[in-house]
Short mmCIF file of C-alpha atoms in Angstrom, two decimals:
data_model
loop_
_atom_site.label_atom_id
_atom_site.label_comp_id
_atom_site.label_asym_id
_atom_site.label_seq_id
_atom_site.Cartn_x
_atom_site.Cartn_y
_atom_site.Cartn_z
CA UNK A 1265 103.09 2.31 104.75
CA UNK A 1266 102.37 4.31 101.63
CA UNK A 1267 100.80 7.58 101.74
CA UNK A 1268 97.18 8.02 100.34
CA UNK A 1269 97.05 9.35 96.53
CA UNK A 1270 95.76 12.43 98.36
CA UNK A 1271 99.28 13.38 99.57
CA UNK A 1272 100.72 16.05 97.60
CA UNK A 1273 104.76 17.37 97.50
CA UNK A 1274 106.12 21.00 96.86
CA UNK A 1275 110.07 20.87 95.56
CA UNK A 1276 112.39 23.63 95.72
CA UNK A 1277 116.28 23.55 95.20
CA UNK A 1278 117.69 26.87 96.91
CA UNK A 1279 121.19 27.67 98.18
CA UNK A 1280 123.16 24.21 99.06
CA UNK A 1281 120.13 22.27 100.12
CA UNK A 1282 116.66 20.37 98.40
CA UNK A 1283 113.45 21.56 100.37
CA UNK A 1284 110.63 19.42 100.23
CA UNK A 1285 106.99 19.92 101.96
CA UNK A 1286 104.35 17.03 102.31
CA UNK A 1287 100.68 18.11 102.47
CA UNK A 1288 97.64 16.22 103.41
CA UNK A 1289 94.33 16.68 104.57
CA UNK A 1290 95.06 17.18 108.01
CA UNK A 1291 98.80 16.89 107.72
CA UNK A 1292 102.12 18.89 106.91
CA UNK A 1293 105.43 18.39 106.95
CA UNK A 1294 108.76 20.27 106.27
CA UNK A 1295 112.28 18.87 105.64
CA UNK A 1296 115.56 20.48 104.05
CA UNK A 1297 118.21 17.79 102.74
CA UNK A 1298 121.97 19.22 102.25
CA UNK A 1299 123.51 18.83 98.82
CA UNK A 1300 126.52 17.09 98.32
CA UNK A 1301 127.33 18.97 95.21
CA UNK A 1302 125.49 21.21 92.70
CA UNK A 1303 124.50 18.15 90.34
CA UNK A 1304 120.98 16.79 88.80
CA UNK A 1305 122.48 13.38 90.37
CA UNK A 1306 123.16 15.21 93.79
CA UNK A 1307 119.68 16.84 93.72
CA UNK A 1308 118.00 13.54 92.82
CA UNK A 1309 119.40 11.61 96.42
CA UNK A 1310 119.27 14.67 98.48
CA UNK A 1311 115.07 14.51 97.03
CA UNK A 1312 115.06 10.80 97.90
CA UNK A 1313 116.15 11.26 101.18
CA UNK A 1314 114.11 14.04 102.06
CA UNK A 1315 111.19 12.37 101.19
CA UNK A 1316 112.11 8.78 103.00
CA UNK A 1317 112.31 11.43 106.16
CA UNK A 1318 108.96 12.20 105.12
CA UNK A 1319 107.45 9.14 104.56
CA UNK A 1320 106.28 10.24 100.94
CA UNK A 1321 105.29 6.76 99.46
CA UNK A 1322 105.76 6.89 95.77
CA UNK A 1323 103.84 8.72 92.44
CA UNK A 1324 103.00 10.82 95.16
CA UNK A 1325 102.11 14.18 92.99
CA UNK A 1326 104.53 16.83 93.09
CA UNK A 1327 105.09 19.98 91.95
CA UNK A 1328 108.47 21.55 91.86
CA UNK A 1329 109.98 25.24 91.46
CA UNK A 1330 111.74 26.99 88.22
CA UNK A 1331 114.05 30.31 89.73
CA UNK A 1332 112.98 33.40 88.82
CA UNK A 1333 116.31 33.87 86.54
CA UNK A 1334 115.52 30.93 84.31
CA UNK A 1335 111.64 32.40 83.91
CA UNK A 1336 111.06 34.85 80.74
CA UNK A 1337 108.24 37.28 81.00
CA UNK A 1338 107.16 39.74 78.91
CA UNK A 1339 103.89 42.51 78.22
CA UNK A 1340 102.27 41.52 75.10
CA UNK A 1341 99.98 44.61 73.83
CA UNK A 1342 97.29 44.36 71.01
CA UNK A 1343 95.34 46.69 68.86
CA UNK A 1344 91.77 46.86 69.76
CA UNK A 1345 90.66 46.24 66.40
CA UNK A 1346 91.54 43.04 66.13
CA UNK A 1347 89.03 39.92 65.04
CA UNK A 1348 89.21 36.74 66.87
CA UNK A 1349 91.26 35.11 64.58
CA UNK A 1350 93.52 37.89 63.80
CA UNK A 1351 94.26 38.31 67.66
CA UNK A 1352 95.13 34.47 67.64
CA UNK A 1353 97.82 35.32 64.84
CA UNK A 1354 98.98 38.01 66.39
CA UNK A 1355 99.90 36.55 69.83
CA UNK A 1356 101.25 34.01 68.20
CA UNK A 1357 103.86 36.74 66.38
CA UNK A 1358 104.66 38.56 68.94
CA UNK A 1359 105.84 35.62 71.55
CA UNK A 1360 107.77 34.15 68.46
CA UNK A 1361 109.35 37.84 68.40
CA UNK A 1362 109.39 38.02 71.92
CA UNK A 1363 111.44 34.71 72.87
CA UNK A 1364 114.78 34.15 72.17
CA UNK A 1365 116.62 32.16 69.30
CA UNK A 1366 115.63 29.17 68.59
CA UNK A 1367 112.04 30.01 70.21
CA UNK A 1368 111.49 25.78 69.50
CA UNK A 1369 113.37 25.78 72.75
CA UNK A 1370 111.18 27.59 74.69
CA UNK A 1371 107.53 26.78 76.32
CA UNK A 1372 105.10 29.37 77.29
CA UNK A 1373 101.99 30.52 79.29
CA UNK A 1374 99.40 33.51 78.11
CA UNK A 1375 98.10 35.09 81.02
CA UNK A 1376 95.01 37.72 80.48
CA UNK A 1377 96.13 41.50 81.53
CA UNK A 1378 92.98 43.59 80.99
CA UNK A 1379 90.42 43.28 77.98
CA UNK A 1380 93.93 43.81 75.23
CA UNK A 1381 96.52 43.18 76.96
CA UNK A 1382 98.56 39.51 77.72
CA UNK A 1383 101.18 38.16 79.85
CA UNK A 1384 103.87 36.27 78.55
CA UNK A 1385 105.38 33.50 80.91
CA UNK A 1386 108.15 31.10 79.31
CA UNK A 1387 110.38 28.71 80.55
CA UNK A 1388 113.63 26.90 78.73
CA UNK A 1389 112.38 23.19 77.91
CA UNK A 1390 115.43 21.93 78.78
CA UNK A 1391 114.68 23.81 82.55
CA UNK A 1392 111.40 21.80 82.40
CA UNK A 1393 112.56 18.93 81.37
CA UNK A 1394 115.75 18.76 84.27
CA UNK A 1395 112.41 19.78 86.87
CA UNK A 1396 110.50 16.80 85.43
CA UNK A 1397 113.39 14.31 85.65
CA UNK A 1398 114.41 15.33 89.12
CA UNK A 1399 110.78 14.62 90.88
CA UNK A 1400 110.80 11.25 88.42
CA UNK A 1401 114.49 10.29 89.61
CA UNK A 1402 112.73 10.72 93.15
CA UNK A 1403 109.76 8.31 92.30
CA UNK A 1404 107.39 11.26 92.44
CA UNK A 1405 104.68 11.95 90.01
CA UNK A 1406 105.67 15.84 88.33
CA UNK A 1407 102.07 17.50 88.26
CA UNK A 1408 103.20 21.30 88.21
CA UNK A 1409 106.47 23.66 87.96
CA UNK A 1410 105.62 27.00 88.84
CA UNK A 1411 108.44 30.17 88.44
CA UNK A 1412 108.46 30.91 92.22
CA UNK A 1413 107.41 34.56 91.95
CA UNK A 1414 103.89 32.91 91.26
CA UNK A 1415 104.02 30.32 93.77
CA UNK A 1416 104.51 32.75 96.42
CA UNK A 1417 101.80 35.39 95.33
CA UNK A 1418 99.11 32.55 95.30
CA UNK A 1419 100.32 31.54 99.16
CA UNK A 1420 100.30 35.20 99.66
CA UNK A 1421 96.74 35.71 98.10
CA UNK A 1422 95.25 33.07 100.49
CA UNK A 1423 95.14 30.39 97.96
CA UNK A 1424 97.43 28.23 100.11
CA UNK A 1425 97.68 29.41 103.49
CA UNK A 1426 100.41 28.54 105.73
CA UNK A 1427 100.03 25.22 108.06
CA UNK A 1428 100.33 26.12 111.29
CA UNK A 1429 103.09 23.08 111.46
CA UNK A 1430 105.48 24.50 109.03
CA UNK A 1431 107.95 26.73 110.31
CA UNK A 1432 107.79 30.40 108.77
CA UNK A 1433 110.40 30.37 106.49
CA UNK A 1434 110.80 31.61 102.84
CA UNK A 1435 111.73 27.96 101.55
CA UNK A 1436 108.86 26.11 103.90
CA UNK A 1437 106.20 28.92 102.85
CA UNK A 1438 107.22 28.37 99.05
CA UNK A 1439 107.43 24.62 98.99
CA UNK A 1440 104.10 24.46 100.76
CA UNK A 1441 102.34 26.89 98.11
CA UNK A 1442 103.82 23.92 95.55
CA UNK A 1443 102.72 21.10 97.35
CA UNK A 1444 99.35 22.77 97.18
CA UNK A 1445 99.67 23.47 93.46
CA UNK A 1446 100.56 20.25 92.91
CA UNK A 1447 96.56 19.62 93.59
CA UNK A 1448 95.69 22.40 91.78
CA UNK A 1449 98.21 23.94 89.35
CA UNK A 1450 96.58 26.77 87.61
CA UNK A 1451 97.52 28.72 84.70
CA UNK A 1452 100.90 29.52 86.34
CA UNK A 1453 101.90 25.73 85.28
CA UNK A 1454 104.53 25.71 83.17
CA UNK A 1455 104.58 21.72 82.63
CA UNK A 1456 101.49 22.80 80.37
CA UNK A 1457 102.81 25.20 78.60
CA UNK A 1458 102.63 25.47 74.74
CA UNK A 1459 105.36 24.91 72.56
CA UNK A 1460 106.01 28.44 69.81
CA UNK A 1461 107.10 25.69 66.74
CA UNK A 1462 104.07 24.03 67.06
CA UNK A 1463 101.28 27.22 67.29
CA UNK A 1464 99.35 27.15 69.93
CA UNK A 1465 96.34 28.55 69.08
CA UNK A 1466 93.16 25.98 68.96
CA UNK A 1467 93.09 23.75 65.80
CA UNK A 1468 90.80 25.74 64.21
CA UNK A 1469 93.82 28.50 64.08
CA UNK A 1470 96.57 26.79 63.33
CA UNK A 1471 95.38 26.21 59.24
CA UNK A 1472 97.42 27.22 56.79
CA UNK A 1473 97.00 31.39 56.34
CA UNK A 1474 95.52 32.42 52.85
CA UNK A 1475 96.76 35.63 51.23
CA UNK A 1476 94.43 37.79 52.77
CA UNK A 1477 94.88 37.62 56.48
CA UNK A 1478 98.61 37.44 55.47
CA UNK A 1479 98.34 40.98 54.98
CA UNK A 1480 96.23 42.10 57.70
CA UNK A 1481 99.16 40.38 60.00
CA UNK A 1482 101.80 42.19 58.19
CA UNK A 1483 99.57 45.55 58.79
CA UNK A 1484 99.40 44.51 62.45
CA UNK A 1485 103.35 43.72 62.46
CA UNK A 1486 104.07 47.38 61.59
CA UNK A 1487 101.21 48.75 64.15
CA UNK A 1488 103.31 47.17 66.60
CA UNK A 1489 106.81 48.05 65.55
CA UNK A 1490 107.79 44.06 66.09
CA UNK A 1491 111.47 43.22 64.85
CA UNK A 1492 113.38 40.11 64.82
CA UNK A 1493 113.41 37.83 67.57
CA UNK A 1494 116.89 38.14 69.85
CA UNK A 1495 119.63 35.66 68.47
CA UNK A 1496 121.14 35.06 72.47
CA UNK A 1497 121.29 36.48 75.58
CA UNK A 1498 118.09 38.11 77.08
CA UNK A 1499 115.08 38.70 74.56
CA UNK A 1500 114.31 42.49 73.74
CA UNK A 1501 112.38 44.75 75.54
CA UNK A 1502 108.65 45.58 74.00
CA UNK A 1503 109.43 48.60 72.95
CA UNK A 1504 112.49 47.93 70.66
CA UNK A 1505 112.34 47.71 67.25
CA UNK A 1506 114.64 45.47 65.20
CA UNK A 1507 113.70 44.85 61.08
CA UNK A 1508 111.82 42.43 59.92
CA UNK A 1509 113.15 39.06 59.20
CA UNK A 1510 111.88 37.05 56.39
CA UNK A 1511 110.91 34.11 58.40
CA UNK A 1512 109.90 35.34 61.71
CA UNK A 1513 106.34 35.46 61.58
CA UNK A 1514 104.24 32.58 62.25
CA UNK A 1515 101.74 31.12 59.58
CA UNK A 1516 98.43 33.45 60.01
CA UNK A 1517 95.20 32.34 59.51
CA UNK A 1518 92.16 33.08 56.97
CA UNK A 1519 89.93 35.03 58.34
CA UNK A 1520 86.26 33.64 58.95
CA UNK A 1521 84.04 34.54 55.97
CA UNK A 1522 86.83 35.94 54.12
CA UNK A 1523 87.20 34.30 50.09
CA UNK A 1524 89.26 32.19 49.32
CA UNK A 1525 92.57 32.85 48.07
CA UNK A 1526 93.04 33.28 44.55
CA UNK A 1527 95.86 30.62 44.42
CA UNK A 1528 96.02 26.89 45.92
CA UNK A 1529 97.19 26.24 49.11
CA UNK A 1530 100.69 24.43 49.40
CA UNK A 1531 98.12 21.36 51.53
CA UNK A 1532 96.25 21.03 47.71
CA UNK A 1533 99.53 21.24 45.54
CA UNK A 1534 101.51 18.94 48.14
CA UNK A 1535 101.71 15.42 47.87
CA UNK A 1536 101.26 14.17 51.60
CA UNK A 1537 104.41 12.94 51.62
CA UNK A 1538 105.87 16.01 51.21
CA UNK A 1539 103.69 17.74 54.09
CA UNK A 1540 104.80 14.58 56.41
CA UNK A 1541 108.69 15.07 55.36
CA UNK A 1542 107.78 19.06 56.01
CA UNK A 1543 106.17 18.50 59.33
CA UNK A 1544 109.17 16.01 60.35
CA UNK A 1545 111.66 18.97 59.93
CA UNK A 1546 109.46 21.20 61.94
CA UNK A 1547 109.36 18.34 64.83
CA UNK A 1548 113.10 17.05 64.66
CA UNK A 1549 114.58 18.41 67.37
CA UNK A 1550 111.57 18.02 69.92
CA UNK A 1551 111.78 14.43 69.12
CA UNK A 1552 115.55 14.59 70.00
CA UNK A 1553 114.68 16.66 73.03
CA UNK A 1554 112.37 13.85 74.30
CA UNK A 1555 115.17 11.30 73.97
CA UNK A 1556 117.72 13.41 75.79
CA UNK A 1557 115.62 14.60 78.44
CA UNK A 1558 113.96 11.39 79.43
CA UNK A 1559 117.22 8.99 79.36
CA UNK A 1560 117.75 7.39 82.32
CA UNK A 1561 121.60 8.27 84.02
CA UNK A 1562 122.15 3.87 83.06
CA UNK A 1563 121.66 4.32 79.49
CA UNK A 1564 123.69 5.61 76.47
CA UNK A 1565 122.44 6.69 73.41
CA UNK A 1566 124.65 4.91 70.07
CA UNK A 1567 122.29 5.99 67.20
CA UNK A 1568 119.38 7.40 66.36
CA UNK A 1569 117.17 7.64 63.41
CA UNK A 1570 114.06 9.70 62.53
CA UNK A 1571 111.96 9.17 59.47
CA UNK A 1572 108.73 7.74 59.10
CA UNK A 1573 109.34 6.18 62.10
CA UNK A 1574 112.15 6.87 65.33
CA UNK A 1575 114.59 3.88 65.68
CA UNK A 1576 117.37 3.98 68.68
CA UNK A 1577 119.95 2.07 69.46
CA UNK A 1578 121.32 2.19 72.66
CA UNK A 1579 123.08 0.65 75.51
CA UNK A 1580 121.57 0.15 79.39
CA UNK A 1581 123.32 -0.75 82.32
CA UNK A 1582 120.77 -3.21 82.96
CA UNK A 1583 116.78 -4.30 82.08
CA UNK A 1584 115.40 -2.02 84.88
CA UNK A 1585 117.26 0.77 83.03
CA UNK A 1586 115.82 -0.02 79.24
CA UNK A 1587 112.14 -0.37 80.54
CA UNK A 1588 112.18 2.72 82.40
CA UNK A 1589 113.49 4.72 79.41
CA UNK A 1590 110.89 2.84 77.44
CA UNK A 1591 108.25 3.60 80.29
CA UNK A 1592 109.67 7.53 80.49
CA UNK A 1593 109.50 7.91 76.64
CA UNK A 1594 105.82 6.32 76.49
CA UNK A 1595 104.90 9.33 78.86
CA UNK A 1596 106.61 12.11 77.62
CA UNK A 1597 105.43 11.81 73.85
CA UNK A 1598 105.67 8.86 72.74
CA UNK A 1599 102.87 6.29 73.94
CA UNK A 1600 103.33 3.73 71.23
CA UNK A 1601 107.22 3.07 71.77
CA UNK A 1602 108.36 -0.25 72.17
CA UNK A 1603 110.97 -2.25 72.97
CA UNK A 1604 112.45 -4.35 69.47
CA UNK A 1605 115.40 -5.85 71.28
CA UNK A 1606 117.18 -6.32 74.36
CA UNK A 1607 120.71 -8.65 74.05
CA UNK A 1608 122.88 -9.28 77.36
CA UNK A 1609 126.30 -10.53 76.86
CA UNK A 1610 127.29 -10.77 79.96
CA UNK A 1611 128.16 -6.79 79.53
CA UNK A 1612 125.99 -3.29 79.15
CA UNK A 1613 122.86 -5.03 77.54
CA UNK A 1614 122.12 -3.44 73.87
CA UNK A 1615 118.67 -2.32 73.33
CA UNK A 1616 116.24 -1.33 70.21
CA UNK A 1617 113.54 0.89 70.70
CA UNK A 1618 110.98 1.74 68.09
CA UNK A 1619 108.44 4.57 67.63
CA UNK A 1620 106.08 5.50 64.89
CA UNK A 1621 105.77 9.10 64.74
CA UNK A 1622 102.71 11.08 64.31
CA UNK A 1623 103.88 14.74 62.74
CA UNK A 1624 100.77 17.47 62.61
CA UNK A 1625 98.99 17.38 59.83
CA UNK A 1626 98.73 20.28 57.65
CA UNK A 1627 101.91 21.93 58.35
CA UNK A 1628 103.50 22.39 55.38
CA UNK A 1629 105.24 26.14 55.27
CA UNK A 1630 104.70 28.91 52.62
CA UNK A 1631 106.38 27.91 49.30
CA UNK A 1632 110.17 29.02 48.69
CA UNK A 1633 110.67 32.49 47.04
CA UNK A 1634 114.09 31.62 45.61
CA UNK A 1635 115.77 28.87 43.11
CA UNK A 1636 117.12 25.76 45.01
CA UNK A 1637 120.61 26.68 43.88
CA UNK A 1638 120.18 29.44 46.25
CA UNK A 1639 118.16 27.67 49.02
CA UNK A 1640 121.64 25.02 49.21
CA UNK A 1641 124.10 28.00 49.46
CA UNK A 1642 121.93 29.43 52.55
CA UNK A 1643 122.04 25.95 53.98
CA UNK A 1644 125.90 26.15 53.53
CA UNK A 1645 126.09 29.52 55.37
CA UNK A 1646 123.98 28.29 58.11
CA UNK A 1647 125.92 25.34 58.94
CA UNK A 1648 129.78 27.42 58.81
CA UNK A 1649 127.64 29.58 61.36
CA UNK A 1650 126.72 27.23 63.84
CA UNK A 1651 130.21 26.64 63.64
CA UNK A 1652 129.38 23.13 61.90
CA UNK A 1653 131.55 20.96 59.36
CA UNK A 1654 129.47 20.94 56.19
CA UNK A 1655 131.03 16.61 55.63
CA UNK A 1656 129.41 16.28 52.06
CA UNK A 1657 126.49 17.70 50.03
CA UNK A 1658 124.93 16.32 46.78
CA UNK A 1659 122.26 15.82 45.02
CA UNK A 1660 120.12 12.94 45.18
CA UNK A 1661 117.71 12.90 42.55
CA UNK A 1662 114.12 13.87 42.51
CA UNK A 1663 111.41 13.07 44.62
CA UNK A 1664 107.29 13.21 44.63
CA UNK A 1665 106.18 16.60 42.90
CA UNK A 1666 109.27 17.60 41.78
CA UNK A 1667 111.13 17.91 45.12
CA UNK A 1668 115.04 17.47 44.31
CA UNK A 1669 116.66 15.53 46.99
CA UNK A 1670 119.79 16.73 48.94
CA UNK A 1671 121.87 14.65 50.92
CA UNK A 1672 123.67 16.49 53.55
CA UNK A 1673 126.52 15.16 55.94
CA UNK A 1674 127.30 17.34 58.79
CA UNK A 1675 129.75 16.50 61.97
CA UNK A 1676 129.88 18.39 65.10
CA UNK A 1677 129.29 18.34 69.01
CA UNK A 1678 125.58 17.19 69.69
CA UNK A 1679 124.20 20.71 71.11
CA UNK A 1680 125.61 22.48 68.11
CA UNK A 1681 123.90 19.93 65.62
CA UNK A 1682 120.63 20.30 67.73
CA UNK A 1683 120.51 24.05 67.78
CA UNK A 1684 121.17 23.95 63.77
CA UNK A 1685 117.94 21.68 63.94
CA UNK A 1686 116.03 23.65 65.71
CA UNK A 1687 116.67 26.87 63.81
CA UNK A 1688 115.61 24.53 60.53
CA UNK A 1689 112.32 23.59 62.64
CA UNK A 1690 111.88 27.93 62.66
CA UNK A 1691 112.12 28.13 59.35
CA UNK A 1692 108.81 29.11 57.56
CA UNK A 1693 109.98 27.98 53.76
CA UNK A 1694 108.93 24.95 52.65
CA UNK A 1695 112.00 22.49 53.09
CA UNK A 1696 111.24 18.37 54.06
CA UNK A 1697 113.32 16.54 56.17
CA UNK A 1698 113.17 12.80 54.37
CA UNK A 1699 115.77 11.13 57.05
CA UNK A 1700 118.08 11.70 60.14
CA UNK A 1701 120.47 9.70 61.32
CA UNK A 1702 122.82 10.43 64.23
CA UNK A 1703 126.05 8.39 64.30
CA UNK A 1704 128.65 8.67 67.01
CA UNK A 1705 132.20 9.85 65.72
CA UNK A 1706 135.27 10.67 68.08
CA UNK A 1707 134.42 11.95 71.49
CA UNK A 1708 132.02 14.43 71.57
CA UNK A 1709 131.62 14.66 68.35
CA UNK A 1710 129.21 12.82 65.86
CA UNK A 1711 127.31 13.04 62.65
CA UNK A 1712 124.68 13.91 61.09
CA UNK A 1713 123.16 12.76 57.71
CA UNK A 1714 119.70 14.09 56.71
CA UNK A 1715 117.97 13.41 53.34
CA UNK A 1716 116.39 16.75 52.53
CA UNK A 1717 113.89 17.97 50.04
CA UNK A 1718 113.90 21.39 48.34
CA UNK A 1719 111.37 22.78 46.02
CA UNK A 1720 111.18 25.32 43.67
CA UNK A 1721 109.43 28.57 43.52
CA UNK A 1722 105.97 28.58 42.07
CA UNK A 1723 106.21 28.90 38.09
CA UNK A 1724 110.24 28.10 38.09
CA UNK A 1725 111.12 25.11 35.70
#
């Protein structure tokens, strides 16, 4: 018989086994299940059999553990004389700085270390996503994923004592501190976390700056001795120094009470096309991310297209497989996806899914500082970098307010045409992304055509 809602799991993978704790109100339960190999497959029926042994009836909530290795933290230090929107702006900067390239990879927690000081606590999406598709392969119900550090010090504090059931080990201790934090996460949670491409601030910080603040944040920059943010590897320690990259810095914000800048805001001079097709390149490759992490092992992705809407084609093994991709996708992002088509020949069963998509408003970046002759030769030098093959670029004509129209083919593995998407997404210059379309090529290759918009400087003809 199913388990009452109340029933809560803790999930840990350490060493060759999946640990697994139930919790209830006057019940506990411990369990390890071997692994048959170090796979998210392997993990997934070593879960599901730990928690038949259990009894855990399903959507049971469940909270699972991220290593310490895969956890980022860092000391983030302020001035003291810092206004409350200048603070905001600030943080913001320095976990940008602080988080490895592309930082649209990463998610992150602010913890509060004295009146000044914060605690920076990130985790790879990709970690969280693998976390969140293991308890959902399981037919749990992912409420938490703690680094285990944490989840330790709150059983430790007293937060979630010890059953006197469970045996006394490290694994039982941890996965029962999860199971409790799967009722209460906390701050720790990392399933919450904020995502560095998209601000993170409250909406009323995450306006476009005017020129003022700008300065003040440049002034605070130097206070700190911030450089660039790490291109691979492990991010810098607080007190390097690296120099200043054009395009690291988040957007600030105006300062309350401060006038108004002496020139128009890109949001006034921008058509709101051209903010949409801005905000779309900022959002790209989360949107891909959400696809990849929430696909089902039954179904393969054939093409995919993002514009003012997200169109997939795919294959499933079966229906069961194309409605819980739909069902995953509706939950992870994108609640108005639906499913077009479905056609079973006997074969795989081909599948349309549709989504519109809903990029931030006002998030146009700061207007371009150089000719778009230049702006297409640094796109060429960015895509030899990643190691990309630059297919064909030409222009396509103009667009709304003068924006002249690229269209770019590129062809490479899909991680190497995601991470060029997500540096794109970093990129603080105004630049719109009109259309993507992925298109398989030859194994593992595919390609990649975008419809891009460039604009000139202020004042260039």
């Amino acid at each position: 018989m199913p388990l009452p809602s109340i029933a809560t799991v803790g999930v840990a993978v350490a060493g060759d086994a999946v640990h697994v704790c139930l919790r209830q109100t006057r019940r506990a339960a411990y369990t390890a299940e071997p692994l048959e190999a170090p796979t998210p497959e392997a993990q997934r029926r070593a879960l599901s059999a730990a928690c038949r042994r259990l009894g855990v009836g399903r959507r049971v909530r469940a909270a699972a553990a991220l290593p310490e290795h895969r956890v980022l933290r860092r000391e983030l230090r302020l001035p003291h004389q810092l206004r409350r929107q200048e603070r905001d702006a600030a943080l913001r900067l320095q976990v940008r700085r602080q988080l490895p390239s592309p930082a649209s990879a990463w998610r992150y927690r602010l913890q509060t270390q004295g009146r000044h000081g914060r605690r920076l606590c990130a985790a790879r999406q990709a970690d969280l996503e693998a976390a969140r598709a293991l308890l959902r392969g399981a037919g749990l119900r992912p409420a938490a994923a703690l680094p285990t550090a944490e989840a330790l010090d709150r059983q430790h504090a007293g937060n979630a004592p010890l059953p006197a059931e469970l045996p006394g080990t490290a694994p039982a201790r941890l996965t029962a501190a999860l199971a409790e934090a799967a009722r209460h996460p906390g701050e720790g949670d990392l399933l919450r976390a904020r995502d560095p491409a998209a601000g993170g601030g409250p909406p009323a910080t995450r306006t476009l700056a005017g020129a003022a603040t700008a300065a003040v944040l440049a002034a605070v920059a130097a206070h700190m001795h911030l450089g660039n943010p790490a291109t691979g590897g492990p991010p810098p320690a607080p007190t390097e120094t690296d120099s200043a990259a054009s395009d690291a810095s988040p957007p600030a914000e105006r300062a309350a009470g401060s006038p108004e800048p002496a020139e128009p805001s890109p949001q006034t001079t921008l058509g709101q096309a051209a903010q949409a097709a801005d905000a779309r390149r900022r959002r790209a490759a989360a949107w891909l991310d959400t696809l990849a992490a929430n696909r089902p092992e039954g179904v393969r992705l054939e093409t995919v297209e993002i514009a003012e809407g997200l169109t997939v084609t795919a294959q499933a093994a079966d229906r069961d497989a194309a409605e819980a991709y739909l069902g995953s996708l509706r939950e992870n992002g994108l609640p108005r996806a639906r499913l077009e088509a479905l056609e079973d020949d006997g074969g795989p069963q081909q599948l349309r899914l549709s989504a519109p998509l809903e990029p931030p408003a006002n998030a146009a970046g700061e207007p371009p500082t150089e000719p778009v002759r230049a702006q297409l030769r640094r796109l060429t030098a960015g895509v030899e970098e990643h190691g990309l093959r630059l297919a064909e670029l030409r222009r396509a004509g103009e667009g709304a307010g003068g924006a002249i129209l690229a269209e770019v083919r590129l062809v490479g593995a899909y991680p190497t045409v995601r991470d060029w998407l997500a540096e794109q997404a970093e990129a603080e210059r105004l630049r719109g992304l009109r259309r993507l379309r992925l298109t398989p090529r030859e194994a593992p290759l595919l390609e990649a055509a975008l419809t891009l918009a460039l604009h000139a400087p202020k004042g260039a003809q």
